[in-house]
PDB file of C-alpha atoms in Angstrom:
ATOM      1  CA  UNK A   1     163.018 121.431 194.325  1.00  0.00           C
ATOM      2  CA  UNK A   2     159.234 121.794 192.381  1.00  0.00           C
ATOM      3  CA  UNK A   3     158.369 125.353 191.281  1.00  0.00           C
ATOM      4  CA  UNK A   4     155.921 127.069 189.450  1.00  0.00           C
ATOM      5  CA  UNK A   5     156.535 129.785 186.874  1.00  0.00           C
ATOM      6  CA  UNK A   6     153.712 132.107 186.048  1.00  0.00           C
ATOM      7  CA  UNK A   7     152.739 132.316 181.976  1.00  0.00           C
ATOM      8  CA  UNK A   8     150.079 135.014 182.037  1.00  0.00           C
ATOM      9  CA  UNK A   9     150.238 137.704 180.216  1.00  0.00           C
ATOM     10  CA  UNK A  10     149.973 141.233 182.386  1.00  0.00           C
ATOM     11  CA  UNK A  11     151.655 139.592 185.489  1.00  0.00           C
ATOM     12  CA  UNK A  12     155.872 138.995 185.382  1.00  0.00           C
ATOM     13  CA  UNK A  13     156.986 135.656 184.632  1.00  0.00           C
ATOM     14  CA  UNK A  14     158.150 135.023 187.928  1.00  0.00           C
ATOM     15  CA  UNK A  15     159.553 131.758 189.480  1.00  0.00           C
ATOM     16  CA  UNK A  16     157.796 130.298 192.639  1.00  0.00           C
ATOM     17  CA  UNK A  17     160.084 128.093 194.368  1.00  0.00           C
ATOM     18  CA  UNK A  18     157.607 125.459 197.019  1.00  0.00           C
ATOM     19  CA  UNK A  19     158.752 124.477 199.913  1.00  0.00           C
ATOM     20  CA  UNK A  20     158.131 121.214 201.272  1.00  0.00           C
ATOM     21  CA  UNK A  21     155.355 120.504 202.786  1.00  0.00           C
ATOM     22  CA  UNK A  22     151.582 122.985 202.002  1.00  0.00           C
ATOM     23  CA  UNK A  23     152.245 125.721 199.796  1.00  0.00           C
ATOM     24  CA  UNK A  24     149.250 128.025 200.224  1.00  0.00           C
ATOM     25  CA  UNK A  25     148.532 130.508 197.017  1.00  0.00           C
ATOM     26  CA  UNK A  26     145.792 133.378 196.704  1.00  0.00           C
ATOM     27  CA  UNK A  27     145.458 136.896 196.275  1.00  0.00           C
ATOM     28  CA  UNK A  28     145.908 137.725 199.887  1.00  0.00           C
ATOM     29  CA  UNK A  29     148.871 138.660 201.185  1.00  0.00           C
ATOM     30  CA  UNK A  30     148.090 135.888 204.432  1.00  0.00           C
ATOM     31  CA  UNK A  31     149.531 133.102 201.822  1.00  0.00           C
ATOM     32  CA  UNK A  32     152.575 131.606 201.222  1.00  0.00           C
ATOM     33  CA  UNK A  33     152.848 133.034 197.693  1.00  0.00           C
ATOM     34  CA  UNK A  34     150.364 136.148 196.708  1.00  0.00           C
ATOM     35  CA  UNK A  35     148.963 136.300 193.273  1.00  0.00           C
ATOM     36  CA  UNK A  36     148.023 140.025 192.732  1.00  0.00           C
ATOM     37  CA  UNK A  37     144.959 138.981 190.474  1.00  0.00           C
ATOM     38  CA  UNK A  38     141.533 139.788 189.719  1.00  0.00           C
ATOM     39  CA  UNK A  39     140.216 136.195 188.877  1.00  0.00           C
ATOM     40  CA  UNK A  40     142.129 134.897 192.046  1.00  0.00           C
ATOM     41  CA  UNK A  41     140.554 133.786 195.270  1.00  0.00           C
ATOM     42  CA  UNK A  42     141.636 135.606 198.272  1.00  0.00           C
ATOM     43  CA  UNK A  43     142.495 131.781 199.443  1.00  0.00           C
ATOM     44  CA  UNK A  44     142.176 129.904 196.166  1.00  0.00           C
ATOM     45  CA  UNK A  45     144.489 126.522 196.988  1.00  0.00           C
ATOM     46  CA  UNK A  46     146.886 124.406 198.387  1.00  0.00           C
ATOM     47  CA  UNK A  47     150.100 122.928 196.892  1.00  0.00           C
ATOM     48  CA  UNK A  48     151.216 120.007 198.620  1.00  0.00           C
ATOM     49  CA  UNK A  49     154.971 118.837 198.627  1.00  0.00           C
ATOM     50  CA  UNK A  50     157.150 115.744 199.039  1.00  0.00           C
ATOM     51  CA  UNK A  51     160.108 114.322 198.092  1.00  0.00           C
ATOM     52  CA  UNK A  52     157.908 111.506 196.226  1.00  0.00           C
ATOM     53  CA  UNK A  53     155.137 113.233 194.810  1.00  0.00           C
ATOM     54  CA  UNK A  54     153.307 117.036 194.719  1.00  0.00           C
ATOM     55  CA  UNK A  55     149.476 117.685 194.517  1.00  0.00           C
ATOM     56  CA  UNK A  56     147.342 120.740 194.086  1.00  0.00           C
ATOM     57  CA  UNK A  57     143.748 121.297 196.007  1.00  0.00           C
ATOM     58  CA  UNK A  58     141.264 123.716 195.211  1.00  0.00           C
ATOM     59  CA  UNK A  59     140.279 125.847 198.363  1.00  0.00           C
ATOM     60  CA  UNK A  60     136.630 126.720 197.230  1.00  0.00           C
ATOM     61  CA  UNK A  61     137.471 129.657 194.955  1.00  0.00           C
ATOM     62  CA  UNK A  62     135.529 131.455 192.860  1.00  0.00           C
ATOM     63  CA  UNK A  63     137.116 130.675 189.538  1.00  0.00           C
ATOM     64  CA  UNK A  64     138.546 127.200 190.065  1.00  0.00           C
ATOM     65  CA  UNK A  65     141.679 125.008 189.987  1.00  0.00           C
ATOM     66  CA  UNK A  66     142.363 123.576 186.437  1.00  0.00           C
ATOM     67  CA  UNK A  67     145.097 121.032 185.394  1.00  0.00           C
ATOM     68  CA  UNK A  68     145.447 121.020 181.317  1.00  0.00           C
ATOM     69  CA  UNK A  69     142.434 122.469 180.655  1.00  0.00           C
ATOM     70  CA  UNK A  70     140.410 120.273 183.087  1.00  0.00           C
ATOM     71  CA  UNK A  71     138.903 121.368 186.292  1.00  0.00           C
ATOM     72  CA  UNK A  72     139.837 119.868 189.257  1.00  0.00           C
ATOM     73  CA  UNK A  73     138.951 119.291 193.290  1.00  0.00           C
ATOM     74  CA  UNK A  74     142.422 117.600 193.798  1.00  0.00           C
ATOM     75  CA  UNK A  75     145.187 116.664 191.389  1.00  0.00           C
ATOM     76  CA  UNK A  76     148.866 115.329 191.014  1.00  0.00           C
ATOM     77  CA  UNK A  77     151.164 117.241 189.559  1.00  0.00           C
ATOM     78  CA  UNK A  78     154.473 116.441 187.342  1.00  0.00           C
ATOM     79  CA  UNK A  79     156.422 118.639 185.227  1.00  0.00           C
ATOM     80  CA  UNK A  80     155.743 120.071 182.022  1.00  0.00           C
ATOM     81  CA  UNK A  81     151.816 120.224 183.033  1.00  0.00           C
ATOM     82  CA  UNK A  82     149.899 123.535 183.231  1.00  0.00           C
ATOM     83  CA  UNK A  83     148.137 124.697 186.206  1.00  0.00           C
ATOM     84  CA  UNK A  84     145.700 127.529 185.956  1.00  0.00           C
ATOM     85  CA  UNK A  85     144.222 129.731 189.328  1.00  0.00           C
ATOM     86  CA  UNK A  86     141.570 131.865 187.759  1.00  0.00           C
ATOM     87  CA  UNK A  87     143.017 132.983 184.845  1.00  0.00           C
ATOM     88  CA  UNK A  88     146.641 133.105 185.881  1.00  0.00           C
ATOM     89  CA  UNK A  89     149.075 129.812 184.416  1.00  0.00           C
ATOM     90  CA  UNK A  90     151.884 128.790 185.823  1.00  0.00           C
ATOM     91  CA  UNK A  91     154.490 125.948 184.664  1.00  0.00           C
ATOM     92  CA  UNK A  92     155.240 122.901 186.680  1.00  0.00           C
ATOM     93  CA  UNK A  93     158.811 122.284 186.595  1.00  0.00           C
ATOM     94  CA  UNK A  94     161.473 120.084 188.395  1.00  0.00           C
ATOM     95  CA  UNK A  95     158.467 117.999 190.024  1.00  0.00           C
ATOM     96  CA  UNK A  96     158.640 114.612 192.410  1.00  0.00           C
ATOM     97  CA  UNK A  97     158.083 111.480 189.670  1.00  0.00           C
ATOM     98  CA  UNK A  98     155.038 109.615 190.728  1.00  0.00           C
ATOM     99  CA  UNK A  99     156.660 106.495 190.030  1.00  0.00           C
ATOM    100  CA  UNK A 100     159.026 106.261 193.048  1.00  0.00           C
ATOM    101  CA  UNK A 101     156.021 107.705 195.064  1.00  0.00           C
ATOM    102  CA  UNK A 102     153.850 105.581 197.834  1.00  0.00           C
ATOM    103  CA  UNK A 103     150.689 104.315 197.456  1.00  0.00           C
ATOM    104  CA  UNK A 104     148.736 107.590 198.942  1.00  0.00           C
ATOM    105  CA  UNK A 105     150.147 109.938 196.787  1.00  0.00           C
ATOM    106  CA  UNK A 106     149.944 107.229 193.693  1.00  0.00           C
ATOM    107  CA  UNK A 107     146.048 107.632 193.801  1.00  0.00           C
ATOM    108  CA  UNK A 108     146.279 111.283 193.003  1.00  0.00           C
ATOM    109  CA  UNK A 109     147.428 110.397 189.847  1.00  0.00           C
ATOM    110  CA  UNK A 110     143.760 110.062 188.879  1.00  0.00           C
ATOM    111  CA  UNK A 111     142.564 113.733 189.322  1.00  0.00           C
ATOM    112  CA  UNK A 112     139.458 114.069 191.268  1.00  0.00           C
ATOM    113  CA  UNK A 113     137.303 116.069 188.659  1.00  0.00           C
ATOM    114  CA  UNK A 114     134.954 118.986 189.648  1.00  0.00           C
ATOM    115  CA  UNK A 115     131.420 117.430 189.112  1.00  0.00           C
ATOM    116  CA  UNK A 116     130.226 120.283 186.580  1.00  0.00           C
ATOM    117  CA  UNK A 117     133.387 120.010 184.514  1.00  0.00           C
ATOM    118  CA  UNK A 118     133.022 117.893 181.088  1.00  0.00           C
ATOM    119  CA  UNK A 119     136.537 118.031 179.073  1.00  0.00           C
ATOM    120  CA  UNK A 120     136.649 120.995 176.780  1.00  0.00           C
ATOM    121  CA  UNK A 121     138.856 121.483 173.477  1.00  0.00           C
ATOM    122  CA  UNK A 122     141.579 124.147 174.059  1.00  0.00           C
ATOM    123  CA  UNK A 123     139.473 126.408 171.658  1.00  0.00           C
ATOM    124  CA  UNK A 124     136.460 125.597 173.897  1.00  0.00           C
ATOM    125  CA  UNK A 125     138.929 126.430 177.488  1.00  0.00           C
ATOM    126  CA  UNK A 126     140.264 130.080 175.853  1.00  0.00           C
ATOM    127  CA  UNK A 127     136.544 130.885 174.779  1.00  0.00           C
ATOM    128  CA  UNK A 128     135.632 129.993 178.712  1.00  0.00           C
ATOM    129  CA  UNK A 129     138.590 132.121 179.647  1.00  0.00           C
ATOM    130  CA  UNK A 130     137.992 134.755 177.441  1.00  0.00           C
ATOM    131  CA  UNK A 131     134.067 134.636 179.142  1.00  0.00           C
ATOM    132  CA  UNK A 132     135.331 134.626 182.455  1.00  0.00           C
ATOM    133  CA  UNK A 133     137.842 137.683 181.989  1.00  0.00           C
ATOM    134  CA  UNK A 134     135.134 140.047 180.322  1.00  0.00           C
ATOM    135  CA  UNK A 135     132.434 139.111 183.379  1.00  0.00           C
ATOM    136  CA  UNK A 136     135.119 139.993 185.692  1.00  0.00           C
ATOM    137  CA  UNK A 137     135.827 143.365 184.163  1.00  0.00           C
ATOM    138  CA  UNK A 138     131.673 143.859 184.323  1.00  0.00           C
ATOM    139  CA  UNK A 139     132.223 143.071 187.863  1.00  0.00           C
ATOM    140  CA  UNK A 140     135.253 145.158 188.688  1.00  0.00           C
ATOM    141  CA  UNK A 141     133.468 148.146 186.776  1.00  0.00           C
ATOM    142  CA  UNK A 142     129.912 147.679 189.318  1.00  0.00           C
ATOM    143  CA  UNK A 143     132.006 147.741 192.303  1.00  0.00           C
ATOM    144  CA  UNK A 144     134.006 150.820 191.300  1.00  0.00           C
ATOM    145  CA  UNK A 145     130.918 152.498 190.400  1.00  0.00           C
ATOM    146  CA  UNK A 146     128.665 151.050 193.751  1.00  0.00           C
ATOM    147  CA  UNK A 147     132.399 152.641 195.761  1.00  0.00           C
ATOM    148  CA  UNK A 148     131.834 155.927 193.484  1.00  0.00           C
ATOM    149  CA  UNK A 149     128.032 156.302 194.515  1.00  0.00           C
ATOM    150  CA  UNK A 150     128.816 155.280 197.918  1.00  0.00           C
ATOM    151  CA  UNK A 151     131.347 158.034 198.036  1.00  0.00           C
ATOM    152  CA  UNK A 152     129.051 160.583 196.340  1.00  0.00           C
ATOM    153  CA  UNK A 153     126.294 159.287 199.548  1.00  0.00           C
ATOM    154  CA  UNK A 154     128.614 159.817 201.900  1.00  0.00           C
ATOM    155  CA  UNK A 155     129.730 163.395 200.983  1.00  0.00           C
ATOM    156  CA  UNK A 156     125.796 164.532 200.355  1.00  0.00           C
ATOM    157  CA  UNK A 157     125.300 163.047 204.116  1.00  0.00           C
ATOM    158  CA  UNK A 158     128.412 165.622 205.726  1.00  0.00           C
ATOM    159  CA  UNK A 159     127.380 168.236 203.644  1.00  0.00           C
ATOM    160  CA  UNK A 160     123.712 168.101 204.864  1.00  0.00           C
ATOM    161  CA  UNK A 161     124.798 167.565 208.581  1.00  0.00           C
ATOM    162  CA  UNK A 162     127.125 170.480 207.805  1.00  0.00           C
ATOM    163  CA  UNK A 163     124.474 172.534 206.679  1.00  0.00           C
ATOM    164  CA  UNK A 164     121.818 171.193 209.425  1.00  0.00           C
ATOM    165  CA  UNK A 165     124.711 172.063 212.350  1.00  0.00           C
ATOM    166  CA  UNK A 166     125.012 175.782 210.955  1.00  0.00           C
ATOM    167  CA  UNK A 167     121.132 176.466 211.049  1.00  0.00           C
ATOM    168  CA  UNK A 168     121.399 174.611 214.482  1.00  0.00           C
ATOM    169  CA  UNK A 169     124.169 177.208 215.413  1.00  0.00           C
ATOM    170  CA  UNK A 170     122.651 179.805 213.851  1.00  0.00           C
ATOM    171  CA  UNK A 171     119.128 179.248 215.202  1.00  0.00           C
ATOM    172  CA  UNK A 172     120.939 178.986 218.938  1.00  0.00           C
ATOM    173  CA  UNK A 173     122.106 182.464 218.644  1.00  0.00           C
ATOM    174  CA  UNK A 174     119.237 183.910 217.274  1.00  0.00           C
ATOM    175  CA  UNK A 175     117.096 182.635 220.294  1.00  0.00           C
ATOM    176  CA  UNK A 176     119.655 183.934 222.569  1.00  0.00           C
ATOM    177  CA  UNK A 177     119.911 187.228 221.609  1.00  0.00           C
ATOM    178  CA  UNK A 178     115.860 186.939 221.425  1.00  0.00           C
ATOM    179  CA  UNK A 179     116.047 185.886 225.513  1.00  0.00           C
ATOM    180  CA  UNK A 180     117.960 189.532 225.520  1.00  0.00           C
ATOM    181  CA  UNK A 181     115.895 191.212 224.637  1.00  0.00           C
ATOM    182  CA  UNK A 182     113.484 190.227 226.147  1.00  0.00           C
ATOM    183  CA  UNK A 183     114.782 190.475 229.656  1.00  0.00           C
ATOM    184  CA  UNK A 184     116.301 194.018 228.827  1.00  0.00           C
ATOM    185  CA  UNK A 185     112.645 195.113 227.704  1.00  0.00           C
ATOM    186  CA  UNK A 186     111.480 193.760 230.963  1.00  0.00           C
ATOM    187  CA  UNK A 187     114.115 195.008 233.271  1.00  0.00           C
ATOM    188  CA  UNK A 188     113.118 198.367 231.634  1.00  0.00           C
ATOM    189  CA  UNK A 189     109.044 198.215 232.175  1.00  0.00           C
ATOM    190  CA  UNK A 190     110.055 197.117 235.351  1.00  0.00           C
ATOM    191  CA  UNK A 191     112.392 200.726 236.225  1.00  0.00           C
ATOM    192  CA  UNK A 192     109.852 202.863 234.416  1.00  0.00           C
ATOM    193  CA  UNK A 193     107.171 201.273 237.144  1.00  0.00           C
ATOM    194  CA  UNK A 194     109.447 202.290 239.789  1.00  0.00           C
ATOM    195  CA  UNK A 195     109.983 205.648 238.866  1.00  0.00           C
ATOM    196  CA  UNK A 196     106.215 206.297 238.065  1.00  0.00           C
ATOM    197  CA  UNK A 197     105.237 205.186 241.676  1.00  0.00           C
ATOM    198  CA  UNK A 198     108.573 207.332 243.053  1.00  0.00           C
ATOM    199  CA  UNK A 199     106.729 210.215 241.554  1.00  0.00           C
ATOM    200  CA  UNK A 200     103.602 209.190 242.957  1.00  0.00           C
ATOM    201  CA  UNK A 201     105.006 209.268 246.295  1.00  0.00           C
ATOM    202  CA  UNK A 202     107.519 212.604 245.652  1.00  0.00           C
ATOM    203  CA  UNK A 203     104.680 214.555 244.425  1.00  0.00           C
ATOM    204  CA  UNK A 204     102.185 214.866 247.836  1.00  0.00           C
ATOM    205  CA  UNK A 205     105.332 215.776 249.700  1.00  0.00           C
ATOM    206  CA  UNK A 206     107.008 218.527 247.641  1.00  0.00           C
ATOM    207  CA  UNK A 207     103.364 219.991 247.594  1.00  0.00           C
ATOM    208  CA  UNK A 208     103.486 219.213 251.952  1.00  0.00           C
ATOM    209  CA  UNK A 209     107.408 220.723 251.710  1.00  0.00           C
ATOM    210  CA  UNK A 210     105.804 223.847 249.393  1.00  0.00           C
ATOM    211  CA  UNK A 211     102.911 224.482 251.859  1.00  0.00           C
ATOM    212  CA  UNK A 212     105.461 225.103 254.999  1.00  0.00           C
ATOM    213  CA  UNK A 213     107.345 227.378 252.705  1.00  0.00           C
ATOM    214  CA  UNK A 214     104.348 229.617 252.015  1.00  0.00           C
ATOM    215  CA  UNK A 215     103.389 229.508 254.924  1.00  0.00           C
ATOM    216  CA  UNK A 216     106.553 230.844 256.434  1.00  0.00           C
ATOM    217  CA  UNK A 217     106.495 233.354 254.086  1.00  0.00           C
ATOM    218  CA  UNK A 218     102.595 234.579 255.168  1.00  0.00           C
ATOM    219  CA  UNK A 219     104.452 234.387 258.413  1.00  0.00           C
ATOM    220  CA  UNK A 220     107.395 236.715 258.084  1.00  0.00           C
ATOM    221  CA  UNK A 221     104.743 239.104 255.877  1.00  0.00           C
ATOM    222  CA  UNK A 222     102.693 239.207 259.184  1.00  0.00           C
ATOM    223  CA  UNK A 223     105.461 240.093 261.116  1.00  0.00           C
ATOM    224  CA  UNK A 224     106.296 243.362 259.002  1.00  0.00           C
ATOM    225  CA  UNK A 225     103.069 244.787 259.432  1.00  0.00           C
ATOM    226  CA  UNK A 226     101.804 244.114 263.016  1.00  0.00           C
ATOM    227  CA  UNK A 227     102.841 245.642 266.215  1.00  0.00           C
ATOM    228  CA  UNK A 228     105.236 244.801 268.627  1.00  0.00           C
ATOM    229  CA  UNK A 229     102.983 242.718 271.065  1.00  0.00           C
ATOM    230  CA  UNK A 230     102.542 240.238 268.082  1.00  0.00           C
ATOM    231  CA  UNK A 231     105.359 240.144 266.493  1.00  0.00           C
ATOM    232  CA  UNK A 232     107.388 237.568 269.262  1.00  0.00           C
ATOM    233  CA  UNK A 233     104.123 235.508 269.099  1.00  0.00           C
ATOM    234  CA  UNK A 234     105.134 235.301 265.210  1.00  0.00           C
ATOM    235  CA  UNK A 235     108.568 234.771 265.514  1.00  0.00           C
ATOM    236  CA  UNK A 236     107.588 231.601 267.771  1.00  0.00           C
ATOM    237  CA  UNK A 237     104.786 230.685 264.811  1.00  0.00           C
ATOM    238  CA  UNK A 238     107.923 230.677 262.262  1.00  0.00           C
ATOM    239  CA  UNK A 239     110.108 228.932 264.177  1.00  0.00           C
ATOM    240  CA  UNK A 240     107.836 226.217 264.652  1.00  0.00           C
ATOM    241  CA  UNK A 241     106.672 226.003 261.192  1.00  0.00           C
ATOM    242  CA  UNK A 242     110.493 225.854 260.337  1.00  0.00           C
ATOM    243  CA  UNK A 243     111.232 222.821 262.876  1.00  0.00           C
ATOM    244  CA  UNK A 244     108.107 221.246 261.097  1.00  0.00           C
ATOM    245  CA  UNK A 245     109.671 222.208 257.072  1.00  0.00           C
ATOM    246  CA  UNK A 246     113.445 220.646 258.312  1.00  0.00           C
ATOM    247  CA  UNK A 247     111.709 217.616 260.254  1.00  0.00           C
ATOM    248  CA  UNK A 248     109.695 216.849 257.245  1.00  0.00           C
ATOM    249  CA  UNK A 249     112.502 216.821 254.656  1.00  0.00           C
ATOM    250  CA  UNK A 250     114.267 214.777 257.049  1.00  0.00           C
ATOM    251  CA  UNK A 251     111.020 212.163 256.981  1.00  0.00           C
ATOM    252  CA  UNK A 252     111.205 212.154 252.829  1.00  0.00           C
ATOM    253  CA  UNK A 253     115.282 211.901 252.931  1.00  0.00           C
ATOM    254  CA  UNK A 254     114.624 208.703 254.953  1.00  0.00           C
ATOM    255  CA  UNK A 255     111.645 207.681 253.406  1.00  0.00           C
ATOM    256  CA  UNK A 256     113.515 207.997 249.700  1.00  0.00           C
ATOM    257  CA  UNK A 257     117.058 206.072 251.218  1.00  0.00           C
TER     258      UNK A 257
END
């Protein structure tokens, strides 16, 4: 059976053994066969295998499918030939002999040529390589440092929302205990009110409650001095004024409950 063995240097020289039929090869791990490599496309092409004849088709990579040194859309394969993904070369070994094959896979024989590809020395195809390799290191190193800046973005952005939620905290509390305050000031104008228009009201009747004790006392004074006939016409005087002294406090008890 056809398989490919990889001659790049940096990657193992491993041996792909295709399977009949399409052989799908790329850097993503959705292939057939995965080629962990920078210059390859995530789905860079198709192998196609027979028992009569095997052909390789670019998939619209980046880098391009070459055969020998040439670039190619679509291309026969036999052994001994090189075929490069990218930068990566592998071997064709053990493949069909285009001789015994039918007339369809005769025709790819004659490679179908990318239209900007003009045939290169191998000096000419290394330089090109060479090229290629030190762009995509140029381009490796911007996306690592566009992932570093985003990265550097992205923590600025939490550490300002950080920073905005704590003031936003912060500034929560604050007006809170200002709210306090301001209802404990109130509730206290509002008791000191009370109390000044309880005294208001307390002071005309401890002067009224004062007034019927001095003038008990004037009474009972009276009563010492004068003479018999008047002194039961004083007794009734006090006793009234007394009714009116206990009935009064009675009035304020109420009027104060």
């Amino acid at each position: 059976m056809a398989k490919l063995v990889i001659r790049t240097e940096g990657l193992p020289a491993e041996v792909i053994e295709l399977k009949r039929g399409v052989n799908r090869l790329g850097r993503s791990s959705r292939n057939d066969f995965q080629l962990e490599h920078h210059s390859v496309s995530r789905f860079h092409a198709e192998i196609e295998l027979s028992d009569e004849w095997m052909s390789v088709r670019d998939m619209d990579s980046s880098n391009g499918v070459f055969v020998n040194g040439e670039q190619v859309i679509k291309c026969a394969l036999t052994t001994g030939q090189v075929l490069r993904l990218g930068s990566v070369s592998l071997e064709v070994r053990e493949a069909p002999a285009l001789g015994s094959a039918p007339a369809s896979g005769r025709e790819l024989a004659t490679c179908e040529k990318h239209p900007e590809t003009t045939p290169t020395s191998d000096v000419g195809v290394e330089n090109l390589s060479a090229n290629t390799r030190a762009w995509q290191q140029r381009a490796l190193a911007a996306e690592r440092r566009a992932e570093r800046a985003h990265a550097a973005i992205r923590s600025g952005v939490l550490s300002q929302l950080a920073l905005w939620l704590r003031h936003t905290f912060v500034q929560g509390l604050i007006s809170q205990r200002l709210q306090m305050l301001d209802a404990q000031q109130s509730a206290a104008a509002e008791m000191a009110e009370l109390e000044r228009r309880l005294d208001e009201l307390h002071a005309p009747l401890q002067e009224r409650l004062r007034s019927y004790e001095q003038r008990i006392a004037e009474l009972e004074k009276s009563l010492a001095v004068k003479g018999e006939e008047n002194r039961e016409l004083l007794r009734a005087r006090i006793h009234m004024t007394r009714q009116q002294l206990e009935t009064q406090r009675a009035r304020n008890r109420l009027e104060f409950n």
